[in-house]
Amino acid sequence: MLRLISALFAGSLFGLGLIVSDMVNADRVQGWMDVLGNWDPTLAFVLGGAILPMLLAWPLSARRGKALLGNTLPGPASVRIDWELFLGAALFGAGWALVGLCPGPAVAGLGLNGTSGIVFLLAMGLGMYLTPHLRRRFQKPAMA
Amino acid sequence: MQHAWLMGFLGGLMIGTAALTFLVVNGRIMGVSGLIGGLIDRSGWGNGWERIVFLFGLFIFPALWVRFVAPVETNVTRNLSLITIAGLLVGIGSRLANGCTSGHGVCGISRFSIRSIFATAVYLLSGVIAISIFRQLLGVI
């Protein structure tokens, strides 16, 4: 029960943070990438502000060895850089730029973006559902 | 402009504090694509309610905000073909890369993960290229 309350708190605070920082505004997100046009640096301030508490959170949780509610912590970060990481990040960045939505703001914007918000989330979910199948298809020739 | 930067930084601190809570209290990485993806491919059904409740909070508070506090301009396109293509790219890309802006950008960079720093550099660069081509060169978005 405490885990669910904490998760609800975290999700709610994330949603409000996206409103306060105006990251639900596609113009601002696309403005960050529009370096040849009217460049808007706000996103860098958001990312910087978000990283600061996490710079404390990682050593803090590592020193305790487990989460406050007793769960095990995430394992060490993988160091493997491969084609899937590169291709995935490249496709993700292009989709993010095209309409200014990534998964967090897509969920936060579900109640703000009308039909577009619903269609985006459905398409994103379909993409996520298809990914393991695509991955298997692309790996087959390599294994043969 | 400076006001937007300050609000961006404050909102960022809220997002980071949310991620801190999820890590320190729940022992979990606040990555939205992973939280949703695990519900879709069933790998996350073991802690499904934790994911659902998080996503519910993420959805409901902005919705309540525009209803009761202040309207918010989102400027999201109404071109549903474009929305569909972008949604597919974001869904496939974030799952292939095992993370999105929240997972790689916020949670990964702050633990100095080389994968996350690489992924963030690639998706930011890819975004800049996409905007430069489709907005500045072709003028279609």
XYZ file of C-alpha atoms in Angstrom:
285
model
C 0.000 0.000 0.000
C 2.797 2.456 0.912
C 4.475 1.623 -2.393
C 1.327 2.584 -4.270
C 0.943 5.860 -2.346
C 4.574 6.716 -3.052
C 4.145 5.819 -6.743
C 1.013 7.990 -6.951
C 2.906 10.867 -5.303
C 5.848 10.507 -7.707
C 3.608 10.335 -10.785
C 1.575 13.338 -9.648
C 4.670 15.419 -8.899
C 6.097 14.485 -12.305
C 2.858 15.599 -13.979
C 2.798 18.918 -12.127
C 6.506 19.438 -12.888
C 5.744 19.024 -16.599
C 3.010 21.686 -16.299
C 5.195 24.136 -14.327
C 8.153 23.704 -16.696
C 5.798 24.017 -19.717
C 7.107 20.746 -21.164
C 3.540 19.800 -22.116
C 3.858 22.644 -24.645
C 5.024 21.153 -27.946
C 6.228 24.577 -29.150
C 8.733 24.727 -26.319
C 10.032 21.200 -26.911
C 10.310 21.716 -30.664
C 11.827 25.164 -30.000
C 14.717 23.479 -28.186
C 15.537 21.491 -31.340
C 15.012 24.421 -33.696
C 18.627 25.575 -33.624
C 18.379 27.023 -37.155
C 15.247 28.975 -36.254
C 13.918 30.485 -33.036
C 15.966 28.446 -30.537
C 14.425 28.043 -27.063
C 16.883 26.816 -24.383
C 14.213 26.137 -21.702
C 14.462 22.343 -22.023
C 18.097 22.436 -20.900
C 17.019 24.153 -17.666
C 14.348 21.501 -17.117
C 16.760 18.625 -17.679
C 19.381 20.295 -15.476
C 16.856 20.901 -12.699
C 15.641 17.308 -12.900
C 19.129 15.819 -12.786
C 20.115 17.716 -9.590
C 17.909 15.782 -7.098
C 18.886 12.540 -8.829
C 22.579 13.314 -8.302
C 21.749 13.008 -4.595
C 19.328 10.109 -4.974
C 21.800 7.634 -6.522
C 24.541 7.802 -3.826
C 21.868 8.072 -1.109
C 20.134 4.861 -2.165
C 23.450 3.107 -2.836
C 24.616 3.845 0.720
C 21.422 2.361 2.180
C 21.748 -0.678 -0.077
C 18.011 -0.971 -0.567
C 14.917 1.173 -0.995
C 13.129 2.687 2.027
C 10.289 0.210 1.582
C 12.734 -2.681 1.469
C 12.783 -3.346 -2.272
C 15.999 -4.143 -4.052
C 17.569 -1.289 -6.023
C 18.084 -1.281 -9.800
C 21.238 -3.166 -10.817
C 24.331 -1.386 -12.141
C 23.881 0.406 -15.455
C 24.847 -1.577 -18.540
C 27.795 -0.150 -20.458
C 27.029 -1.796 -23.790
C 26.571 0.609 -26.664
C 25.113 -1.232 -29.632
C 23.127 -0.647 -32.814
C 19.793 -1.107 -31.081
C 20.596 1.722 -28.679
C 21.727 3.965 -31.536
C 18.834 3.148 -33.883
C 16.275 3.341 -31.074
C 17.519 6.719 -29.848
C 17.631 8.073 -33.419
C 14.046 6.956 -34.183
C 12.840 8.213 -30.814
C 14.442 11.634 -31.325
C 12.845 12.026 -34.762
C 9.370 11.094 -33.452
C 9.809 13.371 -30.449
C 10.718 16.282 -32.732
C 7.876 15.743 -35.225
C 5.097 16.581 -32.737
C 6.951 17.555 -29.550
C 5.730 14.639 -27.430
C 7.755 11.997 -25.571
C 6.215 9.325 -23.288
C 5.988 11.420 -20.080
C 4.296 14.457 -21.608
C 2.198 12.112 -23.782
C 0.625 10.606 -20.641
C 0.448 14.000 -18.921
C -1.134 15.486 -22.041
C -3.778 12.799 -22.448
C -6.352 15.110 -20.841
C -5.035 18.224 -22.600
C -4.532 17.297 -26.236
C -7.970 16.026 -27.301
C -8.072 13.457 -30.101
C -4.391 14.019 -30.922
C -3.401 13.027 -27.385
C -5.381 9.792 -27.517
C -4.176 8.841 -31.014
C -0.539 9.552 -30.077
C -0.723 7.345 -27.005
C -2.372 4.510 -28.984
C 0.261 4.732 -31.742
C 3.042 4.821 -29.150
C 1.572 1.773 -27.405
C 1.308 -0.054 -30.750
C 4.946 0.789 -31.473
C 5.960 -0.588 -28.082
C 3.923 -3.738 -28.700
C 5.549 -4.265 -32.118
C 9.130 -3.660 -30.963
C 9.954 -7.201 -29.713
C 8.629 -8.624 -33.006
C 10.673 -6.156 -35.072
C 13.727 -6.928 -32.978
C 13.339 -10.672 -33.610
C 12.915 -10.086 -37.357
C 16.077 -8.003 -37.595
C 18.107 -10.404 -35.511
C 17.235 -13.459 -37.598
C 19.545 -12.792 -40.580
C 22.418 -12.071 -38.218
C 22.001 -15.448 -36.516
C 21.611 -17.454 -39.738
C 12.247 34.406 -21.799
C 14.172 34.339 -18.474
C 10.882 33.672 -16.691
C 10.402 30.548 -18.811
C 13.926 29.388 -17.928
C 13.268 29.840 -14.200
C 9.929 28.006 -14.398
C 11.671 25.325 -16.440
C 14.283 24.899 -13.741
C 11.639 24.797 -10.960
C 9.514 22.291 -12.882
C 12.693 20.303 -13.524
C 13.410 20.187 -9.783
C 9.869 18.816 -9.258
C 10.438 16.154 -11.924
C 13.787 15.249 -10.353
C 12.211 15.044 -6.897
C 9.567 12.712 -8.309
C 12.349 10.520 -9.721
C 14.202 10.688 -6.377
C 11.076 9.511 -4.538
C 10.517 6.646 -6.943
C 14.135 5.509 -6.572
C 14.759 6.042 -2.856
C 11.323 4.921 -1.609
C 10.239 2.366 -4.229
C 13.651 1.318 -5.523
C 12.611 1.913 -9.114
C 13.824 3.934 -12.082
C 11.310 6.560 -13.193
C 11.360 5.866 -16.911
C 7.954 6.341 -18.504
C 8.594 4.277 -21.651
C 9.775 1.368 -19.488
C 6.814 1.681 -17.113
C 4.327 1.571 -20.015
C 6.323 -0.931 -22.076
C 6.423 -3.400 -19.183
C 2.625 -3.254 -18.948
C 2.300 -3.883 -22.696
C 4.750 -6.789 -23.020
C 3.730 -8.206 -19.605
C 7.292 -8.151 -18.263
C 6.153 -5.611 -15.654
C 2.938 -7.269 -14.498
C 4.628 -8.345 -11.262
C 4.538 -4.727 -10.084
C 1.750 -3.664 -12.425
C -0.249 -1.678 -9.880
C 2.772 0.430 -8.947
C 3.114 1.312 -12.641
C -0.592 1.957 -13.174
C -0.892 4.179 -10.095
C 2.197 6.195 -11.133
C 0.830 6.697 -14.655
C -2.590 7.615 -13.243
C -1.031 10.398 -11.134
C 0.952 11.580 -14.161
C -2.259 11.777 -16.191
C -4.758 13.088 -13.653
C -2.919 16.037 -12.082
C -2.268 17.926 -15.334
C -5.907 17.226 -16.286
C -7.112 18.613 -12.929
C -4.748 21.579 -13.311
C -6.295 22.755 -16.600
C -9.791 22.143 -15.210
C -9.410 23.996 -11.905
C -6.202 26.088 -11.854
C -5.256 27.567 -15.201
C -5.524 26.724 -18.906
C -2.370 25.404 -20.575
C -1.371 25.841 -24.211
C -0.008 22.590 -25.593
C 0.198 23.481 -29.309
C 0.096 19.805 -30.330
C -0.713 19.334 -34.017
C -4.147 18.082 -35.092
C -2.675 16.311 -38.103
C -3.502 12.731 -37.130
C -1.245 11.122 -39.769
C 1.710 13.027 -38.362
C 0.626 12.141 -34.824
C 0.433 8.443 -35.743
C 3.854 8.367 -37.400
C 5.454 10.235 -34.478
C 3.734 7.995 -31.906
C 4.994 4.850 -33.660
C 8.538 6.253 -33.849
C 8.511 7.248 -30.177
C 7.103 3.861 -29.111
C 9.494 1.742 -31.186
C 12.507 3.985 -30.604
C 12.147 4.229 -26.824
C 11.724 0.458 -26.463
C 14.631 -0.362 -28.793
C 16.836 2.095 -26.871
C 15.436 0.878 -23.542
C 14.528 4.354 -22.377
C 13.294 7.826 -23.205
C 13.762 11.353 -21.857
C 12.889 10.432 -18.264
C 14.747 7.109 -18.084
C 17.926 7.919 -20.040
C 17.824 11.708 -19.745
C 16.965 12.218 -16.066
C 17.713 8.920 -14.300
C 20.562 7.635 -16.497
C 22.699 10.754 -16.921
C 22.577 11.398 -13.153
C 24.206 8.008 -12.506
C 26.765 8.745 -15.239
C 25.559 5.814 -17.339
C 27.545 5.828 -20.578
C 24.599 4.218 -22.434
C 22.238 6.935 -21.246
C 24.612 9.779 -22.101
C 25.121 8.263 -25.562
C 21.352 7.745 -26.084
C 20.542 11.294 -24.950
C 23.146 12.776 -27.298
C 21.770 10.702 -30.193
C 18.099 11.523 -29.656
C 18.769 15.229 -29.145
C 20.847 15.329 -32.323
C 18.243 13.320 -34.218
C 15.571 15.763 -33.003
C 17.611 18.755 -34.173
C 18.098 17.127 -37.593
C 14.386 16.264 -37.887
C 13.257 19.797 -36.959
C 15.847 21.350 -39.264
C 14.669 19.227 -42.206
C 10.911 19.248 -41.661
C 10.481 22.784 -40.303
C 13.332 24.881 -41.692
C 13.970 23.102 -44.993
C 10.573 21.708 -46.014
C 8.309 23.832 -43.822
C 5.826 21.001 -43.191
C 5.659 21.072 -39.370
